[in-house]
Amino acid sequence: MVDMLLVAHLVIAAIWLGSMSYSLTVVQPKVDRFFLDEEQREEFLVLLAHGNRWKVVGLVAALVLSGIALAVLVTPWYAVSVVLYGIAASIFWHVSWRHWPARIFAVVEELASYRRRLRILASCMVVLVGVAFVFALGLTVVRP
């Protein structure tokens, strides 16, 4: 039972980390090169982002709940990962419920600034989730 929980926790973390990393390092740069017009680029990015918020919320909820369970069942050190995932989730909340709504109503001249801010925030999330994942993986590997 605990082994399945460990695997599920790590797989969920890998999915979140992988999807954010792919978007940041592959999708975003290619979209920038493909769409030279700011408004078309923004329209496409909104289309890509539409409907993903609640999928990520589900991933984060499963990740935090499984991390708490591991902290209780295996070692309290898993709580370190849960805290890091929680910080990343708070950045995600800001991006989803503050940044994107403001960005949708931004004028064309503001869009480049919003994209830069999003890349900074996304990079922070990638680092936080990456460190949390490596930490949880390390705990899993060294567990008795």
XYZ file of N, CA, C and O in Angstrom:
576
model
N 0.821 -1.202 0.000
C 0.000 0.000 0.000
C 0.863 1.265 0.000
O 0.633 2.168 -0.800
N 1.847 1.307 0.897
C 2.723 2.478 0.978
C 3.548 2.611 -0.301
O 3.757 3.724 -0.799
N 3.992 1.460 -0.845
C 4.779 1.516 -2.084
C 3.973 2.116 -3.232
O 4.496 2.919 -4.013
N 2.694 1.756 -3.330
C 1.843 2.321 -4.378
C 1.647 3.824 -4.166
O 1.624 4.592 -5.127
N 1.523 4.231 -2.918
C 1.377 5.646 -2.604
C 2.647 6.411 -2.988
O 2.573 7.508 -3.554
N 3.802 5.822 -2.692
C 5.075 6.443 -3.075
C 5.176 6.614 -4.585
O 5.541 7.686 -5.078
N 4.846 5.561 -5.316
C 4.910 5.622 -6.778
C 3.916 6.659 -7.308
O 4.261 7.484 -8.165
N 2.700 6.642 -6.801
C 1.686 7.608 -7.253
C 2.152 9.040 -6.988
O 2.035 9.908 -7.862
N 2.687 9.267 -5.808
C 3.160 10.611 -5.447
C 4.253 11.082 -6.410
O 4.201 12.199 -6.918
N 5.222 10.230 -6.666
C 6.325 10.605 -7.547
C 5.871 10.774 -9.001
O 6.346 11.668 -9.701
N 4.953 9.949 -9.446
C 4.441 10.068 -10.814
C 3.666 11.381 -10.983
O 3.838 12.095 -11.980
N 2.846 11.711 -10.003
C 2.087 12.963 -10.077
C 3.041 14.159 -10.098
O 2.875 15.099 -10.893
N 4.065 14.120 -9.253
C 5.053 15.212 -9.234
C 5.786 15.297 -10.570
O 6.020 16.395 -11.090
N 6.135 14.149 -11.135
C 6.831 14.133 -12.429
C 5.941 14.689 -13.536
O 6.431 15.404 -14.429
N 4.654 14.406 -13.476
C 3.722 14.936 -14.481
C 3.666 16.460 -14.395
O 3.755 17.156 -15.411
N 3.530 16.994 -13.179
C 3.463 18.449 -13.024
C 4.778 19.093 -13.452
O 4.789 20.048 -14.219
N 5.888 18.530 -12.993
C 7.200 19.070 -13.352
C 7.441 18.988 -14.857
O 7.878 19.957 -15.476
N 7.131 17.860 -15.443
C 7.347 17.679 -16.880
C 6.490 18.594 -17.726
O 6.973 19.188 -18.700
N 5.242 18.747 -17.355
C 4.363 19.603 -18.155
C 4.778 21.066 -18.066
O 4.780 21.783 -19.077
N 5.161 21.520 -16.880
C 5.612 22.908 -16.751
C 6.928 23.126 -17.495
O 7.096 24.140 -18.182
N 7.835 22.180 -17.372
C 9.132 22.309 -18.046
C 8.965 22.324 -19.565
O 9.597 23.125 -20.256
N 8.114 21.449 -20.072
C 7.867 21.394 -21.516
C 7.266 22.705 -22.017
O 7.690 23.248 -23.040
N 6.295 23.209 -21.290
C 5.672 24.465 -21.695
C 6.682 25.606 -21.703
O 6.733 26.394 -22.642
N 7.489 25.662 -20.672
C 8.438 26.764 -20.518
C 9.589 26.701 -21.518
O 10.011 27.728 -22.053
N 10.078 25.505 -21.787
C 11.286 25.391 -22.622
C 11.016 25.060 -24.088
O 11.875 25.306 -24.932
N 9.841 24.528 -24.392
C 9.544 24.142 -25.775
C 8.381 24.957 -26.349
O 8.533 25.639 -27.361
N 7.239 24.889 -25.690
C 6.034 25.507 -26.248
C 6.150 27.031 -26.318
O 5.934 27.616 -27.389
N 6.459 27.662 -25.200
C 6.498 29.125 -25.181
C 7.474 29.715 -26.197
O 7.106 30.623 -26.939
N 8.712 29.226 -26.280
C 9.626 29.791 -27.288
C 9.142 29.574 -28.734
O 9.303 30.453 -29.581
N 8.542 28.418 -29.003
C 8.061 28.170 -30.364
C 6.864 29.059 -30.695
O 6.738 29.533 -31.826
N 6.006 29.285 -29.735
C 4.868 30.183 -29.954
C 5.381 31.585 -30.251
O 4.878 32.261 -31.151
N 6.411 32.008 -29.520
C 6.984 33.340 -29.763
C 7.547 33.459 -31.177
O 7.418 34.505 -31.817
N 8.175 32.393 -31.654
C 8.752 32.444 -33.003
C 7.682 32.331 -34.088
O 7.820 32.895 -35.169
N 6.627 31.597 -33.827
C 5.595 31.368 -34.835
C 4.681 32.578 -35.013
O 4.343 32.949 -36.127
N 4.261 33.173 -33.888
C 3.335 34.301 -33.938
C 4.107 35.598 -33.736
O 4.497 35.931 -32.624
N 4.301 36.334 -34.793
C 4.988 37.619 -34.690
C 4.037 38.717 -34.223
O 4.452 39.675 -33.585
N 2.756 38.561 -34.526
C 1.746 39.523 -34.113
C 1.357 39.264 -32.655
O 0.954 38.151 -32.297
N 1.462 40.285 -31.809
C 1.182 40.164 -30.370
C -0.230 39.653 -30.088
O -0.427 38.791 -29.246
N -1.203 40.208 -30.784
C -2.587 39.833 -30.508
C -2.879 38.390 -30.908
O -3.575 37.670 -30.188
N -2.350 37.946 -32.048
C -2.538 36.549 -32.460
C -1.842 35.609 -31.490
O -2.371 34.554 -31.141
N -0.634 35.973 -31.063
C 0.107 35.151 -30.100
C -0.685 35.000 -28.814
O -0.848 33.900 -28.295
N -1.204 36.110 -28.324
C -1.962 36.085 -27.073
C -3.236 35.261 -27.214
O -3.590 34.496 -26.326
N -3.911 35.409 -28.336
C -5.130 34.633 -28.586
C -4.826 33.135 -28.566
O -5.565 32.347 -27.979
N -3.707 32.738 -29.176
C -3.317 31.331 -29.196
C -2.946 30.842 -27.798
O -3.321 29.742 -27.396
N -2.224 31.659 -27.036
C -1.831 31.267 -25.681
C -3.042 31.107 -24.766
O -3.093 30.184 -23.948
N -4.020 31.980 -24.932
C -5.252 31.850 -24.150
C -5.971 30.556 -24.524
O -6.471 29.833 -23.661
N -5.996 30.248 -25.812
C -6.597 28.994 -26.268
C -5.876 27.785 -25.658
O -6.514 26.845 -25.185
N -4.549 27.811 -25.644
C -3.776 26.714 -25.047
C -4.056 26.561 -23.557
O -4.141 25.450 -23.041
N -4.173 27.673 -22.860
C -4.330 27.644 -21.406
C -5.761 27.297 -20.971
O -5.958 26.790 -19.860
N -6.724 27.549 -21.844
C -8.132 27.369 -21.481
C -8.413 25.938 -21.010
O -8.099 24.967 -21.680
N -9.011 25.825 -19.830
C -9.432 24.531 -19.307
C -8.365 23.762 -18.552
O -8.643 22.692 -18.014
N -7.161 24.283 -18.483
C -6.091 23.545 -17.797
C -6.034 23.817 -16.301
O -5.462 23.028 -15.559
N -6.595 24.918 -15.863
C -6.503 25.316 -14.454
C -6.963 24.204 -13.519
O -6.268 23.837 -12.581
N -8.137 23.659 -13.767
C -8.687 22.678 -12.820
C -7.975 21.335 -12.903
O -7.947 20.588 -11.928
N -7.389 21.031 -14.038
C -6.570 19.815 -14.131
C -5.351 19.934 -13.233
O -4.989 18.987 -12.525
N -4.736 21.094 -13.249
C -3.558 21.314 -12.396
C -3.978 21.352 -10.929
O -3.283 20.798 -10.068
N -5.104 21.962 -10.627
C -5.591 21.979 -9.247
C -5.776 20.545 -8.747
O -5.396 20.219 -7.616
N -6.314 19.676 -9.581
C -6.467 18.268 -9.207
C -5.128 17.590 -8.970
O -4.965 16.835 -7.995
N -4.162 17.839 -9.852
C -2.811 17.280 -9.671
C -2.196 17.749 -8.362
O -1.627 16.957 -7.605
N -2.304 19.046 -8.106
C -1.702 19.608 -6.895
C -2.387 19.043 -5.648
O -1.718 18.687 -4.673
N -3.702 18.930 -5.681
C -4.423 18.371 -4.534
C -3.985 16.930 -4.271
O -3.721 16.553 -3.120
N -3.884 16.134 -5.320
C -3.437 14.747 -5.163
C -2.005 14.691 -4.644
O -1.662 13.851 -3.800
N -1.178 15.582 -5.128
C 0.223 15.634 -4.715
C 0.350 16.009 -3.239
O 1.088 15.360 -2.481
N -0.370 17.023 -2.821
C -0.308 17.456 -1.427
C -0.905 16.391 -0.498
O -0.312 16.058 0.540
N -2.032 15.831 -0.881
C -2.650 14.797 -0.037
C -1.778 13.550 0.073
O -1.610 12.993 1.166
N -1.199 13.120 -1.043
C -0.320 11.948 -0.977
C 0.954 12.273 -0.195
O 1.471 11.427 0.532
N 1.448 13.504 -0.309
C 2.626 13.906 0.467
C 2.351 13.920 1.958
O 3.192 13.482 2.756
N 1.175 14.408 2.336
C 0.795 14.397 3.759
C 0.677 12.960 4.258
O 1.164 12.625 5.346
N 0.054 12.108 3.462
C -0.065 10.694 3.850
C 1.318 10.058 4.018
O 1.554 9.298 4.971
N 2.243 10.362 3.112
C 3.605 9.821 3.230
C 4.315 10.367 4.462
O 5.075 9.637 5.116
N 4.062 11.624 4.796
C 4.667 12.206 5.997
C 4.170 11.496 7.255
O 4.922 11.314 8.207
N 2.915 11.071 7.231
C 2.337 10.370 8.377
C 2.764 8.903 8.402
O 3.144 8.361 9.445
N 2.733 8.255 7.237
C 2.967 6.810 7.178
C 4.431 6.397 7.084
O 4.791 5.310 7.539
N 5.272 7.245 6.477
C 6.662 6.839 6.224
C 7.632 7.645 7.078
O 8.322 7.090 7.931
N 7.729 8.926 6.798
C 8.622 9.802 7.562
C 8.121 11.235 7.470
O 7.660 11.653 6.407
N 8.232 11.969 8.567
C 7.792 13.369 8.542
C 8.571 14.242 7.556
O 8.129 15.336 7.212
N 9.694 13.760 7.079
C 10.500 14.534 6.131
C 9.770 14.793 4.815
O 10.108 15.727 4.093
N 8.778 13.969 4.494
C 7.992 14.242 3.278
C 7.253 15.575 3.367
O 6.878 16.150 2.343
N 7.079 16.081 4.577
C 6.417 17.375 4.753
C 7.219 18.502 4.095
O 6.644 19.511 3.673
N 8.532 18.337 3.980
C 9.353 19.347 3.300
C 8.893 19.484 1.856
O 8.708 20.598 1.346
N 8.698 18.360 1.195
C 8.208 18.399 -0.186
C 6.818 19.013 -0.255
O 6.526 19.789 -1.166
N 5.975 18.665 0.693
C 4.615 19.207 0.705
C 4.654 20.733 0.814
O 3.906 21.430 0.121
N 5.535 21.257 1.647
C 5.661 22.704 1.786
C 6.119 23.332 0.467
O 5.572 24.349 0.019
N 7.103 22.722 -0.183
C 7.586 23.247 -1.467
C 6.493 23.180 -2.529
O 6.317 24.130 -3.307
N 5.753 22.074 -2.566
C 4.626 21.985 -3.503
C 3.582 23.052 -3.175
O 2.971 23.627 -4.077
N 3.372 23.309 -1.891
C 2.410 24.324 -1.479
C 2.812 25.725 -1.931
O 1.977 26.508 -2.366
N 4.111 26.028 -1.839
C 4.592 27.335 -2.310
C 4.393 27.439 -3.824
O 3.926 28.465 -4.331
N 4.740 26.366 -4.541
C 4.527 26.354 -5.997
C 3.039 26.503 -6.311
O 2.660 27.213 -7.253
N 2.195 25.854 -5.531
C 0.746 25.954 -5.747
C 0.251 27.376 -5.502
O -0.653 27.845 -6.201
N 0.843 28.070 -4.540
C 0.417 29.453 -4.300
C 0.816 30.356 -5.478
O 0.073 31.273 -5.831
N 1.963 30.082 -6.080
C 2.345 30.824 -7.292
C 1.372 30.493 -8.416
O 0.934 31.375 -9.151
N 1.029 29.208 -8.544
C 0.050 28.806 -9.553
C -1.282 29.517 -9.323
O -1.926 29.971 -10.273
N -1.710 29.626 -8.073
C -2.952 30.336 -7.765
C -2.856 31.773 -8.260
O -3.789 32.283 -8.899
N -1.738 32.439 -7.963
C -1.558 33.826 -8.391
C -1.628 33.926 -9.926
O -2.298 34.814 -10.458
N -0.939 33.026 -10.600
C -0.928 33.046 -12.068
C -2.341 32.807 -12.606
O -2.798 33.505 -13.514
N -3.047 31.842 -12.038
C -4.365 31.463 -12.557
C -5.462 32.468 -12.260
O -6.319 32.716 -13.111
N -5.458 33.028 -11.051
C -6.586 33.866 -10.655
C -6.261 35.355 -10.597
O -7.144 36.163 -10.377
N -5.014 35.716 -10.812
C -4.649 37.134 -10.839
C -3.980 37.516 -12.161
O -4.411 38.425 -12.842
N -2.893 36.810 -12.486
C -2.096 37.163 -13.657
C -2.894 37.011 -14.960
O -2.952 37.938 -15.758
N -3.469 35.819 -15.183
C -4.187 35.594 -16.447
C -5.392 36.502 -16.628
O -5.579 37.073 -17.705
N -6.245 36.699 -15.614
C -7.366 37.629 -15.822
C -6.892 39.043 -16.154
O -7.464 39.693 -17.032
N -5.844 39.501 -15.490
C -5.322 40.834 -15.802
C -4.745 40.863 -17.207
O -4.908 41.841 -17.952
N -4.096 39.799 -17.573
C -3.470 39.711 -18.896
C -4.520 39.734 -20.012
O -4.313 40.331 -21.069
N -5.626 39.092 -19.792
C -6.684 39.049 -20.806
C -7.203 40.452 -21.117
O -7.541 40.762 -22.256
N -7.223 41.318 -20.104
C -7.734 42.677 -20.300
C -6.618 43.689 -20.582
O -6.882 44.882 -20.651
N -5.390 43.209 -20.743
C -4.264 44.114 -20.994
C -4.306 44.643 -22.423
O -4.830 43.998 -23.331
N -3.739 45.809 -22.602
C -3.592 46.356 -23.948
C -2.356 45.716 -24.592
O -1.487 45.169 -23.915
N -2.288 45.779 -25.893
C -1.230 45.104 -26.655
C 0.161 45.471 -26.147
O 1.035 44.613 -26.043
N 0.364 46.723 -25.799
C 1.683 47.175 -25.357
C 2.122 46.525 -24.043
O 3.305 46.481 -23.737
N 1.185 46.005 -23.269
C 1.500 45.387 -21.971
C 1.778 43.883 -22.067
O 2.287 43.287 -21.125
N 1.452 43.266 -23.180
C 1.516 41.811 -23.285
C 2.922 41.250 -23.121
O 3.107 40.215 -22.464
N 3.921 41.880 -23.693
C 5.299 41.384 -23.562
C 5.722 41.362 -22.091
O 6.373 40.417 -21.637
N 5.327 42.370 -21.353
C 5.647 42.433 -19.923
C 4.961 41.301 -19.161
O 5.566 40.674 -18.285
N 3.720 41.014 -19.490
C 3.006 39.903 -18.858
C 3.674 38.560 -19.183
O 3.783 37.693 -18.320
N 4.116 38.393 -20.411
C 4.799 37.142 -20.784
C 6.098 36.977 -19.995
O 6.413 35.891 -19.537
N 6.864 38.060 -19.851
C 8.113 37.987 -19.071
C 7.824 37.611 -17.624
O 8.502 36.752 -17.051
N 6.821 38.242 -17.027
C 6.461 37.919 -15.642
C 6.019 36.466 -15.508
O 6.370 35.793 -14.545
N 5.242 36.004 -16.480
C 4.793 34.616 -16.431
C 5.985 33.660 -16.502
O 6.021 32.656 -15.798
N 6.949 33.962 -17.345
C 8.134 33.088 -17.442
C 8.908 33.054 -16.140
O 9.418 32.011 -15.740
N 9.000 34.177 -15.463
C 9.682 34.218 -14.165
C 8.913 33.381 -13.145
O 9.498 32.555 -12.434
N 7.605 33.579 -13.086
C 6.781 32.813 -12.150
C 6.813 31.318 -12.473
O 6.931 30.479 -11.570
N 6.725 30.983 -13.749
C 6.772 29.574 -14.155
C 8.130 28.964 -13.819
O 8.205 27.806 -13.378
N 9.189 29.712 -14.005
C 10.529 29.208 -13.657
C 10.631 28.936 -12.165
O 11.217 27.927 -11.753
N 10.063 29.816 -11.361
C 10.056 29.591 -9.909
C 9.301 28.315 -9.558
O 9.751 27.523 -8.721
N 8.156 28.107 -10.223
C 7.388 26.890 -9.962
C 8.175 25.647 -10.365
O 8.183 24.641 -9.638
N 8.836 25.698 -11.506
C 9.637 24.553 -11.962
C 10.737 24.232 -10.949
O 10.952 23.071 -10.603
N 11.414 25.247 -10.466
C 12.483 25.024 -9.485
C 11.906 24.426 -8.200
O 12.437 23.436 -7.668
N 10.823 25.004 -7.692
C 10.220 24.499 -6.455
C 9.749 23.052 -6.594
O 10.043 22.204 -5.743
N 9.032 22.766 -7.663
C 8.522 21.404 -7.868
C 9.684 20.448 -8.145
O 9.681 19.315 -7.666
N 10.689 20.903 -8.870
C 11.856 20.060 -9.136
C 12.602 19.699 -7.868
O 12.960 18.532 -7.649
N 12.839 20.679 -7.013
C 13.530 20.412 -5.742
C 12.688 19.486 -4.873
O 13.204 18.538 -4.268
N 11.387 19.746 -4.801
C 10.496 18.897 -4.001
C 10.489 17.467 -4.533
O 10.529 16.506 -3.755
N 10.449 17.326 -5.849
C 10.455 15.992 -6.461
C 11.752 15.244 -6.136
O 11.726 14.094 -5.714
N 12.883 15.911 -6.308
C 14.181 15.273 -6.026
C 14.284 14.913 -4.550
O 14.765 13.831 -4.193
N 13.802 15.789 -3.688
C 13.825 15.513 -2.252
C 12.969 14.283 -1.930
O 13.409 13.380 -1.219
N 11.735 14.243 -2.463
C 10.853 13.097 -2.220
C 11.432 11.824 -2.815
O 11.359 10.751 -2.204
N 12.030 11.927 -3.993
C 12.666 10.764 -4.605
C 13.815 10.264 -3.736
O 13.962 9.060 -3.512
N 14.603 11.185 -3.227
C 15.701 10.805 -2.337
C 15.197 10.103 -1.081
O 15.774 9.088 -0.663
N 14.140 10.624 -0.489
C 13.568 9.960 0.676
C 13.062 8.568 0.342
O 13.174 7.635 1.136
N 12.504 8.434 -0.848
C 11.974 7.141 -1.280
C 13.079 6.136 -1.504
O 12.972 4.968 -1.114
N 14.174 6.584 -2.084
C 15.302 5.683 -2.393
C 16.002 5.227 -1.129
O 16.374 4.053 -1.008
N 16.172 6.109 -0.161
C 16.910 5.746 1.060
C 16.031 5.158 2.157
O 16.535 4.768 3.195
N 14.773 5.041 1.900
C 13.883 4.539 2.952
C 14.208 3.081 3.244
O 14.536 2.303 2.338
N 14.130 2.704 4.525
C 14.479 1.325 4.920
C 13.517 0.295 4.383
O 12.411 0.517 4.106
